[in-house]
Amino acid sequence: MSTEKILVTGGAGYIGSHACVELMQAGYDVIVIDNLSNSKPESLARVEKITSKSLVFVEADICDKQALSDIFSAHDIYAVMHFAGLKAVGESCLQPIKYYQNNVYGTLVLTEVMQAFAVNKIIFSSSATVYGEPDTVKYTEDLPVFGATNPYGKSKAMVEDILKDLAQADSLSNTENPWKIILLRYFNPIGAHISGLIGEDPNGIPNNLIPYVSQVAVGKLEQLSVFGGDYPTIDGTGVRDYIHVVDLVKGHLNALAALKNTSGCKAYNLGAGKGYSVLEIITAFTRITGKDINYKIVERRTGDIAEYYADPDLALRELNWQTEKSLDDMISDTWRWQSANPNGYE
């Protein structure tokens, strides 16, 4: 058990709140910074209810250097788990400046303050979108990361480059306090905490498949559009890598433990190592919940490809991590959260 203090940026969000639960249950003290632009403070109240422990919450933006400095002054931070970031691909294409400002500049401010306070450990929750559209189905960490096809993915790749450069600068200067950085890349986190108390609560119409399906099932949305039914896949619909959010954040905790014995900057994929098609998801959802999902097949979306998933072998070898939860677990836990909280945290 550890009593080290971890700063969780974006800790009130979907993945961040689940990370707070796992960190607190593992004995870490948690400080959260979140501007609540895509999250609710209620999620943190429920984190405290699940864990029977308290955390420190600061409502501020990571672009606010003074607010960050105040946190580092008040707390002896051991490491940062960095989730704060805008993440809607479509919105990023319409508002690229907003994405670069928040995701890239925000990380620059964060690392500048970390450096000022000699805090050298960071886990960056990145994205498999940094790979763009490589000519392969199975994505490995040695693929180039300059192929992102939208500002969201590009902003993640830029942040990765910044962190790699920090580590590279250390190797040139022989510093006594080198950066210890792990980048974690993944596709589609789904599911919710088994308690049903915390889960994904997107603002407005969901961008991702599972919250959309569950909102159709609960009657909040009328119909699901399935983009493309003629791909060369098992049933013609796109195949993607889905990962249970609890498996995902456990991967972040394994990475945090690995930081003690690492130096420089290292990237890992977190994924199931296989994909599921859209229709497989819908069929499983209907089987598990007993709810028929109203859907229609529509035209393919520009830029979508037939199938891809992460190769997670390196994470198994070096972080001792692999997924434990099945597709049924992901859907059951999603439905427990959605049916108990049809309007999210409202």
mmCIF file of C-alpha atoms in Angstrom:
data_model
loop_
_atom_site.group_PDB
_atom_site.id
_atom_site.type_symbol
_atom_site.label_atom_id
_atom_site.label_comp_id
_atom_site.label_asym_id
_atom_site.label_seq_id
_atom_site.Cartn_x
_atom_site.Cartn_y
_atom_site.Cartn_z
ATOM 1 C CA MET A 1 0.000 0.000 0.000
ATOM 2 C CA SER A 2 1.214 3.467 -0.862
ATOM 3 C CA THR A 3 0.371 6.908 0.459
ATOM 4 C CA GLU A 4 1.967 8.719 -2.447
ATOM 5 C CA LYS A 5 -0.010 11.678 -3.790
ATOM 6 C CA ILE A 6 -1.135 11.476 -7.408
ATOM 7 C CA LEU A 7 -2.438 14.479 -9.321
ATOM 8 C CA VAL A 8 -5.173 13.306 -11.700
ATOM 9 C CA THR A 9 -5.915 15.862 -14.421
ATOM 10 C CA GLY A 10 -9.442 15.503 -15.795
ATOM 11 C CA GLY A 11 -10.243 13.305 -12.805
ATOM 12 C CA ALA A 12 -13.978 14.059 -12.828
ATOM 13 C CA GLY A 13 -14.365 12.677 -16.360
ATOM 14 C CA TYR A 14 -15.309 9.184 -17.503
ATOM 15 C CA ILE A 15 -11.875 7.552 -17.460
ATOM 16 C CA GLY A 16 -10.443 9.885 -14.832
ATOM 17 C CA SER A 17 -13.137 9.084 -12.252
ATOM 18 C CA HIS A 18 -12.567 5.344 -12.668
ATOM 19 C CA ALA A 19 -8.826 5.947 -12.300
ATOM 20 C CA CYS A 20 -9.480 7.806 -9.043
ATOM 21 C CA VAL A 21 -11.381 4.781 -7.679
ATOM 22 C CA GLU A 22 -8.555 2.364 -8.513
ATOM 23 C CA LEU A 23 -5.866 4.722 -7.191
ATOM 24 C CA MET A 24 -7.693 5.313 -3.905
ATOM 25 C CA GLN A 25 -8.433 1.617 -3.460
ATOM 26 C CA ALA A 26 -4.719 0.942 -4.036
ATOM 27 C CA GLY A 27 -3.883 3.329 -1.191
ATOM 28 C CA TYR A 28 -2.816 6.428 -3.112
ATOM 29 C CA ASP A 29 -3.907 9.917 -2.077
ATOM 30 C CA VAL A 30 -5.651 11.628 -5.001
ATOM 31 C CA ILE A 31 -5.796 15.293 -5.969
ATOM 32 C CA VAL A 32 -8.057 16.091 -8.936
ATOM 33 C CA ILE A 33 -7.909 19.114 -11.209
ATOM 34 C CA ASP A 34 -10.822 19.421 -13.650
ATOM 35 C CA ASN A 35 -12.523 22.410 -15.315
ATOM 36 C CA LEU A 36 -15.823 20.469 -15.527
ATOM 37 C CA SER A 37 -16.210 21.315 -19.237
ATOM 38 C CA ASN A 38 -17.247 17.713 -19.982
ATOM 39 C CA SER A 39 -17.784 16.274 -16.496
ATOM 40 C CA LYS A 40 -19.785 16.733 -13.305
ATOM 41 C CA PRO A 41 -18.570 17.117 -9.700
ATOM 42 C CA GLU A 42 -21.145 14.481 -8.725
ATOM 43 C CA SER A 43 -18.828 11.844 -10.243
ATOM 44 C CA LEU A 44 -16.216 12.657 -7.584
ATOM 45 C CA ALA A 45 -18.794 12.493 -4.788
ATOM 46 C CA ARG A 46 -19.609 9.001 -6.016
ATOM 47 C CA VAL A 47 -15.921 8.066 -6.215
ATOM 48 C CA GLU A 48 -15.724 8.936 -2.513
ATOM 49 C CA LYS A 49 -18.852 6.863 -1.848
ATOM 50 C CA ILE A 50 -17.423 3.807 -3.645
ATOM 51 C CA THR A 51 -14.053 4.011 -1.894
ATOM 52 C CA SER A 52 -15.205 5.362 1.511
ATOM 53 C CA LYS A 53 -12.250 7.740 1.207
ATOM 54 C CA SER A 54 -11.936 11.436 0.448
ATOM 55 C CA LEU A 55 -10.015 13.170 -2.316
ATOM 56 C CA VAL A 56 -8.992 16.767 -2.949
ATOM 57 C CA PHE A 57 -10.779 18.505 -5.834
ATOM 58 C CA VAL A 58 -9.644 21.744 -7.449
ATOM 59 C CA GLU A 59 -11.955 23.195 -10.112
ATOM 60 C CA ALA A 60 -9.509 24.778 -12.539
ATOM 61 C CA ASP A 61 -8.129 24.459 -16.060
ATOM 62 C CA ILE A 62 -4.735 22.903 -16.735
ATOM 63 C CA CYS A 63 -3.990 25.977 -18.862
ATOM 64 C CA ASP A 64 -4.126 27.998 -15.619
ATOM 65 C CA LYS A 65 -0.478 28.060 -14.542
ATOM 66 C CA GLN A 66 -1.183 29.755 -11.215
ATOM 67 C CA ALA A 67 -3.847 27.217 -10.236
ATOM 68 C CA LEU A 68 -1.477 24.354 -11.058
ATOM 69 C CA SER A 69 1.374 26.002 -9.163
ATOM 70 C CA ASP A 70 -0.879 26.397 -6.129
ATOM 71 C CA ILE A 71 -1.661 22.661 -6.200
ATOM 72 C CA PHE A 72 2.009 21.694 -6.391
ATOM 73 C CA SER A 73 2.834 24.171 -3.595
ATOM 74 C CA ALA A 74 0.131 22.746 -1.321
ATOM 75 C CA HIS A 75 0.775 19.053 -1.983
ATOM 76 C CA ASP A 76 3.881 16.902 -2.261
ATOM 77 C CA ILE A 77 2.925 15.368 -5.622
ATOM 78 C CA TYR A 78 4.621 12.065 -6.472
ATOM 79 C CA ALA A 79 3.353 11.695 -10.055
ATOM 80 C CA VAL A 80 0.757 12.999 -12.500
ATOM 81 C CA MET A 81 -1.842 10.909 -14.320
ATOM 82 C CA HIS A 82 -2.840 13.124 -17.249
ATOM 83 C CA PHE A 83 -6.357 12.583 -18.651
ATOM 84 C CA ALA A 84 -7.483 16.203 -19.149
ATOM 85 C CA GLY A 85 -8.235 16.815 -22.804
ATOM 86 C CA LEU A 86 -10.960 17.374 -25.360
ATOM 87 C CA LYS A 87 -11.728 14.164 -27.243
ATOM 88 C CA ALA A 88 -14.456 14.449 -29.895
ATOM 89 C CA VAL A 89 -12.990 13.785 -33.351
ATOM 90 C CA GLY A 90 -15.771 15.566 -35.244
ATOM 91 C CA GLU A 91 -15.679 18.642 -33.030
ATOM 92 C CA SER A 92 -11.885 18.804 -33.385
ATOM 93 C CA CYS A 93 -12.273 19.143 -37.165
ATOM 94 C CA LEU A 94 -14.650 22.089 -36.675
ATOM 95 C CA GLN A 95 -12.755 23.745 -33.811
ATOM 96 C CA PRO A 96 -9.070 22.836 -34.199
ATOM 97 C CA ILE A 97 -7.755 25.864 -32.273
ATOM 98 C CA LYS A 98 -9.799 24.830 -29.228
ATOM 99 C CA TYR A 99 -8.221 21.346 -29.339
ATOM 100 C CA TYR A 100 -4.631 22.526 -29.762
ATOM 101 C CA GLN A 101 -5.128 25.175 -27.069
ATOM 102 C CA ASN A 102 -6.531 22.732 -24.528
ATOM 103 C CA ASN A 103 -4.664 19.522 -25.291
ATOM 104 C CA VAL A 104 -1.250 20.805 -26.406
ATOM 105 C CA TYR A 105 -0.875 24.132 -24.609
ATOM 106 C CA GLY A 106 -2.464 22.662 -21.472
ATOM 107 C CA THR A 107 0.185 19.935 -21.402
ATOM 108 C CA LEU A 108 2.956 22.474 -21.947
ATOM 109 C CA VAL A 109 1.753 24.438 -18.897
ATOM 110 C CA LEU A 110 1.420 21.231 -16.858
ATOM 111 C CA THR A 111 4.933 19.994 -17.651
ATOM 112 C CA GLU A 112 6.398 23.453 -17.094
ATOM 113 C CA VAL A 113 4.923 23.542 -13.576
ATOM 114 C CA MET A 114 5.983 19.928 -12.935
ATOM 115 C CA GLN A 115 9.543 20.843 -13.907
ATOM 116 C CA ALA A 116 9.488 23.894 -11.635
ATOM 117 C CA PHE A 117 8.502 21.690 -8.682
ATOM 118 C CA ALA A 118 10.891 18.831 -9.613
ATOM 119 C CA VAL A 119 8.031 16.363 -10.203
ATOM 120 C CA ASN A 120 9.333 14.118 -12.969
ATOM 121 C CA LYS A 121 6.813 11.272 -13.307
ATOM 122 C CA ILE A 122 3.846 11.391 -15.677
ATOM 123 C CA ILE A 123 1.466 8.860 -17.215
ATOM 124 C CA PHE A 124 -0.076 10.347 -20.359
ATOM 125 C CA SER A 125 -3.408 8.890 -21.375
ATOM 126 C CA SER A 126 -2.903 9.127 -25.134
ATOM 127 C CA SER A 127 -4.874 7.518 -27.943
ATOM 128 C CA ALA A 128 -4.447 4.972 -30.715
ATOM 129 C CA THR A 129 -5.622 7.721 -33.081
ATOM 130 C CA VAL A 130 -1.962 8.847 -33.149
ATOM 131 C CA TYR A 131 -1.309 5.957 -35.568
ATOM 132 C CA GLY A 132 -3.613 7.428 -38.206
ATOM 133 C CA GLU A 133 -4.493 4.824 -40.841
ATOM 134 C CA PRO A 134 -1.507 2.476 -41.200
ATOM 135 C CA ASP A 135 -1.652 -0.309 -43.763
ATOM 136 C CA THR A 136 -2.207 -2.982 -41.111
ATOM 137 C CA VAL A 137 -5.061 -4.251 -38.947
ATOM 138 C CA LYS A 138 -3.022 -4.892 -35.797
ATOM 139 C CA TYR A 139 -1.366 -1.742 -34.417
ATOM 140 C CA THR A 140 2.025 -2.137 -32.713
ATOM 141 C CA GLU A 141 3.935 0.516 -30.767
ATOM 142 C CA ASP A 142 6.677 0.763 -33.385
ATOM 143 C CA LEU A 143 4.311 2.194 -36.029
ATOM 144 C CA PRO A 144 4.990 5.859 -36.883
ATOM 145 C CA VAL A 145 2.728 8.319 -35.083
ATOM 146 C CA PHE A 146 2.554 11.090 -37.657
ATOM 147 C CA GLY A 147 -0.492 9.751 -39.479
ATOM 148 C CA ALA A 148 -3.333 11.152 -37.383
ATOM 149 C CA THR A 149 -6.200 12.210 -39.651
ATOM 150 C CA ASN A 150 -7.908 14.818 -37.412
ATOM 151 C CA PRO A 151 -6.909 17.608 -34.997
ATOM 152 C CA TYR A 152 -7.824 15.486 -31.968
ATOM 153 C CA GLY A 153 -5.403 12.727 -32.984
ATOM 154 C CA LYS A 154 -2.793 15.266 -34.055
ATOM 155 C CA SER A 155 -3.010 17.011 -30.680
ATOM 156 C CA LYS A 156 -2.361 13.683 -28.923
ATOM 157 C CA ALA A 157 0.603 13.005 -31.215
ATOM 158 C CA MET A 158 1.956 16.508 -30.536
ATOM 159 C CA VAL A 159 1.755 15.936 -26.782
ATOM 160 C CA GLU A 160 3.584 12.626 -27.213
ATOM 161 C CA ASP A 161 6.310 14.478 -29.146
ATOM 162 C CA ILE A 162 6.634 17.089 -26.399
ATOM 163 C CA LEU A 163 7.039 14.374 -23.762
ATOM 164 C CA LYS A 164 9.543 12.454 -25.901
ATOM 165 C CA ASP A 165 11.549 15.671 -26.328
ATOM 166 C CA LEU A 166 11.598 16.220 -22.561
ATOM 167 C CA ALA A 167 13.041 12.747 -22.082
ATOM 168 C CA GLN A 168 15.512 13.275 -24.929
ATOM 169 C CA ALA A 169 16.717 16.542 -23.368
ATOM 170 C CA ASP A 170 17.504 14.632 -20.170
ATOM 171 C CA SER A 171 19.742 12.220 -22.044
ATOM 172 C CA LEU A 172 21.701 15.187 -23.420
ATOM 173 C CA SER A 173 22.076 17.031 -20.118
ATOM 174 C CA ASN A 174 22.728 14.120 -17.706
ATOM 175 C CA THR A 175 20.266 15.556 -15.188
ATOM 176 C CA GLU A 176 20.034 14.025 -11.717
ATOM 177 C CA ASN A 177 16.231 14.124 -11.838
ATOM 178 C CA PRO A 178 15.316 12.668 -15.247
ATOM 179 C CA TRP A 179 11.787 12.506 -16.592
ATOM 180 C CA LYS A 180 9.996 9.167 -16.237
ATOM 181 C CA ILE A 181 7.198 9.097 -18.806
ATOM 182 C CA ILE A 182 4.796 6.423 -20.035
ATOM 183 C CA LEU A 183 2.422 7.006 -22.962
ATOM 184 C CA LEU A 184 -0.671 4.781 -23.066
ATOM 185 C CA ARG A 185 -2.510 4.350 -26.378
ATOM 186 C CA TYR A 186 -5.966 2.795 -26.638
ATOM 187 C CA PHE A 187 -9.121 2.914 -28.758
ATOM 188 C CA ASN A 188 -12.613 2.622 -27.300
ATOM 189 C CA PRO A 189 -13.099 2.455 -23.527
ATOM 190 C CA ILE A 190 -16.585 1.236 -22.601
ATOM 191 C CA GLY A 191 -18.336 -0.184 -19.554
ATOM 192 C CA ALA A 192 -18.679 1.307 -16.091
ATOM 193 C CA HIS A 193 -17.814 0.593 -12.470
ATOM 194 C CA ILE A 194 -19.572 -2.558 -11.256
ATOM 195 C CA SER A 195 -21.420 -0.519 -8.600
ATOM 196 C CA GLY A 196 -23.339 1.349 -11.322
ATOM 197 C CA LEU A 197 -22.518 4.595 -9.498
ATOM 198 C CA ILE A 198 -20.074 6.024 -12.059
ATOM 199 C CA GLY A 199 -19.993 5.669 -15.832
ATOM 200 C CA GLU A 200 -19.877 7.584 -19.095
ATOM 201 C CA ASP A 201 -22.054 10.710 -19.118
ATOM 202 C CA PRO A 202 -21.368 12.522 -22.406
ATOM 203 C CA ASN A 203 -22.655 16.033 -23.016
ATOM 204 C CA GLY A 204 -25.357 16.079 -25.706
ATOM 205 C CA ILE A 205 -25.503 13.356 -28.372
ATOM 206 C CA PRO A 206 -22.829 10.708 -27.680
ATOM 207 C CA ASN A 207 -19.972 10.404 -30.183
ATOM 208 C CA ASN A 208 -19.176 6.823 -29.227
ATOM 209 C CA LEU A 209 -21.053 3.625 -30.067
ATOM 210 C CA ILE A 210 -21.799 2.095 -26.665
ATOM 211 C CA PRO A 211 -23.277 5.168 -24.918
ATOM 212 C CA TYR A 212 -25.326 5.770 -28.074
ATOM 213 C CA VAL A 213 -26.626 2.175 -28.093
ATOM 214 C CA SER A 214 -27.449 2.325 -24.396
ATOM 215 C CA GLN A 215 -29.301 5.637 -24.799
ATOM 216 C CA VAL A 216 -31.359 4.073 -27.611
ATOM 217 C CA ALA A 217 -32.053 1.099 -25.316
ATOM 218 C CA VAL A 218 -33.150 3.351 -22.442
ATOM 219 C CA GLY A 219 -35.405 5.373 -24.782
ATOM 220 C CA LYS A 220 -33.414 8.592 -24.667
ATOM 221 C CA LEU A 221 -32.451 8.390 -28.367
ATOM 222 C CA GLU A 222 -34.646 7.025 -31.168
ATOM 223 C CA GLN A 223 -32.332 5.170 -33.546
ATOM 224 C CA LEU A 224 -28.710 4.190 -34.056
ATOM 225 C CA SER A 225 -27.069 4.838 -37.420
ATOM 226 C CA VAL A 226 -24.533 2.148 -38.375
ATOM 227 C CA PHE A 227 -22.032 3.721 -40.757
ATOM 228 C CA GLY A 228 -21.337 1.194 -43.513
ATOM 229 C CA GLY A 229 -22.598 -2.348 -43.949
ATOM 230 C CA ASP A 230 -20.362 -3.452 -46.821
ATOM 231 C CA TYR A 231 -16.903 -3.624 -45.259
ATOM 232 C CA PRO A 232 -14.814 -6.808 -45.776
ATOM 233 C CA THR A 233 -15.478 -7.925 -42.178
ATOM 234 C CA ILE A 234 -17.356 -10.738 -40.443
ATOM 235 C CA ASP A 235 -20.750 -9.058 -41.030
ATOM 236 C CA GLY A 236 -19.979 -5.999 -43.181
ATOM 237 C CA THR A 237 -19.803 -3.527 -40.277
ATOM 238 C CA GLY A 238 -16.667 -1.913 -38.903
ATOM 239 C CA VAL A 239 -14.562 -3.852 -36.378
ATOM 240 C CA ARG A 240 -12.985 -1.945 -33.483
ATOM 241 C CA ASP A 241 -10.996 -2.620 -30.328
ATOM 242 C CA TYR A 242 -13.120 -2.107 -27.185
ATOM 243 C CA ILE A 243 -11.681 -2.132 -23.683
ATOM 244 C CA HIS A 244 -13.473 -2.102 -20.329
ATOM 245 C CA VAL A 245 -12.756 1.205 -18.591
ATOM 246 C CA VAL A 246 -11.725 -0.624 -15.395
ATOM 247 C CA ASP A 247 -9.220 -2.780 -17.328
ATOM 248 C CA LEU A 248 -7.970 0.434 -18.924
ATOM 249 C CA VAL A 249 -7.366 2.300 -15.672
ATOM 250 C CA LYS A 250 -5.735 -0.763 -14.117
ATOM 251 C CA GLY A 251 -3.285 -0.525 -17.014
ATOM 252 C CA HIS A 252 -2.606 3.070 -15.929
ATOM 253 C CA LEU A 253 -1.900 1.870 -12.368
ATOM 254 C CA ASN A 254 0.472 -0.820 -13.642
ATOM 255 C CA ALA A 255 2.233 1.884 -15.662
ATOM 256 C CA LEU A 256 2.467 4.060 -12.545
ATOM 257 C CA ALA A 257 4.122 1.199 -10.663
ATOM 258 C CA ALA A 258 6.507 0.654 -13.578
ATOM 259 C CA LEU A 259 7.671 4.291 -13.469
ATOM 260 C CA LYS A 260 9.835 3.522 -10.424
ATOM 261 C CA ASN A 261 12.098 1.337 -12.551
ATOM 262 C CA THR A 262 11.968 3.258 -15.802
ATOM 263 C CA SER A 263 13.626 6.275 -17.313
ATOM 264 C CA GLY A 264 12.967 8.233 -20.458
ATOM 265 C CA CYS A 265 9.732 7.890 -22.392
ATOM 266 C CA LYS A 266 8.026 4.620 -23.352
ATOM 267 C CA ALA A 267 4.765 3.947 -25.207
ATOM 268 C CA TYR A 268 2.390 1.024 -24.660
ATOM 269 C CA ASN A 269 -0.853 -0.079 -26.296
ATOM 270 C CA LEU A 270 -3.715 -1.002 -23.990
ATOM 271 C CA GLY A 271 -6.286 -3.116 -25.800
ATOM 272 C CA ALA A 272 -8.021 -6.453 -26.058
ATOM 273 C CA GLY A 273 -5.852 -7.608 -28.969
ATOM 274 C CA LYS A 274 -8.977 -8.336 -31.005
ATOM 275 C CA GLY A 275 -11.939 -6.427 -32.346
ATOM 276 C CA TYR A 276 -15.727 -6.594 -32.279
ATOM 277 C CA SER A 277 -18.027 -5.474 -35.096
ATOM 278 C CA VAL A 278 -20.826 -2.954 -34.632
ATOM 279 C CA LEU A 279 -23.451 -5.656 -35.201
ATOM 280 C CA GLU A 280 -21.736 -7.976 -32.711
ATOM 281 C CA ILE A 281 -22.014 -5.190 -30.128
ATOM 282 C CA ILE A 282 -25.702 -4.604 -30.929
ATOM 283 C CA THR A 283 -26.508 -8.345 -30.833
ATOM 284 C CA ALA A 284 -24.734 -8.795 -27.501
ATOM 285 C CA PHE A 285 -26.485 -5.722 -26.080
ATOM 286 C CA THR A 286 -29.887 -7.106 -27.049
ATOM 287 C CA ARG A 287 -29.065 -10.542 -25.616
ATOM 288 C CA ILE A 288 -27.836 -9.170 -22.284
ATOM 289 C CA THR A 289 -30.400 -6.417 -21.713
ATOM 290 C CA GLY A 290 -33.456 -7.869 -23.453
ATOM 291 C CA LYS A 291 -33.821 -4.537 -25.255
ATOM 292 C CA ASP A 292 -34.202 -4.402 -29.036
ATOM 293 C CA ILE A 293 -31.924 -1.744 -30.529
ATOM 294 C CA ASN A 294 -33.506 0.259 -33.320
ATOM 295 C CA TYR A 295 -30.770 0.760 -35.919
ATOM 296 C CA LYS A 296 -30.318 1.343 -39.633
ATOM 297 C CA ILE A 297 -27.336 0.853 -41.941
ATOM 298 C CA VAL A 298 -26.295 4.138 -43.565
ATOM 299 C CA GLU A 299 -23.443 5.290 -45.808
ATOM 300 C CA ARG A 300 -19.866 4.844 -44.668
ATOM 301 C CA ARG A 301 -18.244 7.809 -42.946
ATOM 302 C CA THR A 302 -15.305 9.459 -44.695
ATOM 303 C CA GLY A 303 -12.040 8.257 -43.217
ATOM 304 C CA ASP A 304 -13.460 5.169 -41.518
ATOM 305 C CA ILE A 305 -11.623 1.919 -42.203
ATOM 306 C CA ALA A 306 -12.861 -1.652 -42.004
ATOM 307 C CA GLU A 307 -10.983 -3.085 -39.052
ATOM 308 C CA TYR A 308 -8.232 -2.271 -36.587
ATOM 309 C CA TYR A 309 -7.199 -3.150 -33.067
ATOM 310 C CA ALA A 310 -4.240 -2.737 -30.748
ATOM 311 C CA ASP A 311 -1.486 -5.291 -30.223
ATOM 312 C CA PRO A 312 -1.159 -5.319 -26.397
ATOM 313 C CA ASP A 313 1.714 -7.837 -26.133
ATOM 314 C CA LEU A 314 4.289 -5.280 -24.970
ATOM 315 C CA ALA A 315 2.050 -4.193 -22.067
ATOM 316 C CA LEU A 316 1.725 -7.833 -21.008
ATOM 317 C CA ARG A 317 5.500 -8.383 -21.110
ATOM 318 C CA GLU A 318 6.646 -5.143 -19.495
ATOM 319 C CA LEU A 319 3.682 -3.866 -17.446
ATOM 320 C CA ASN A 320 2.276 -7.286 -16.501
ATOM 321 C CA TRP A 321 -1.115 -6.098 -17.787
ATOM 322 C CA GLN A 322 -3.834 -7.621 -19.924
ATOM 323 C CA THR A 323 -7.592 -7.223 -20.202
ATOM 324 C CA GLU A 324 -9.655 -9.330 -17.822
ATOM 325 C CA LYS A 325 -13.225 -8.348 -18.653
ATOM 326 C CA SER A 326 -15.284 -9.787 -21.518
ATOM 327 C CA LEU A 327 -17.616 -8.072 -23.970
ATOM 328 C CA ASP A 328 -20.516 -9.297 -21.820
ATOM 329 C CA ASP A 329 -18.945 -7.602 -18.781
ATOM 330 C CA MET A 330 -18.556 -4.366 -20.737
ATOM 331 C CA ILE A 331 -22.195 -4.355 -21.822
ATOM 332 C CA SER A 332 -23.645 -5.544 -18.497
ATOM 333 C CA ASP A 333 -21.761 -2.849 -16.597
ATOM 334 C CA THR A 334 -22.732 -0.185 -19.153
ATOM 335 C CA TRP A 335 -26.383 -1.151 -18.849
ATOM 336 C CA ARG A 336 -26.298 -1.213 -15.032
ATOM 337 C CA TRP A 337 -24.981 2.364 -15.075
ATOM 338 C CA GLN A 338 -27.281 3.617 -17.881
ATOM 339 C CA SER A 339 -30.491 2.067 -16.554
ATOM 340 C CA ALA A 340 -29.843 3.343 -13.002
ATOM 341 C CA ASN A 341 -28.786 6.780 -14.299
ATOM 342 C CA PRO A 342 -30.802 7.419 -17.501
ATOM 343 C CA ASN A 343 -29.837 11.099 -17.401
ATOM 344 C CA GLY A 344 -26.275 10.505 -16.251
ATOM 345 C CA TYR A 345 -25.276 12.507 -13.178
ATOM 346 C CA GLU A 346 -28.201 14.944 -13.489
#
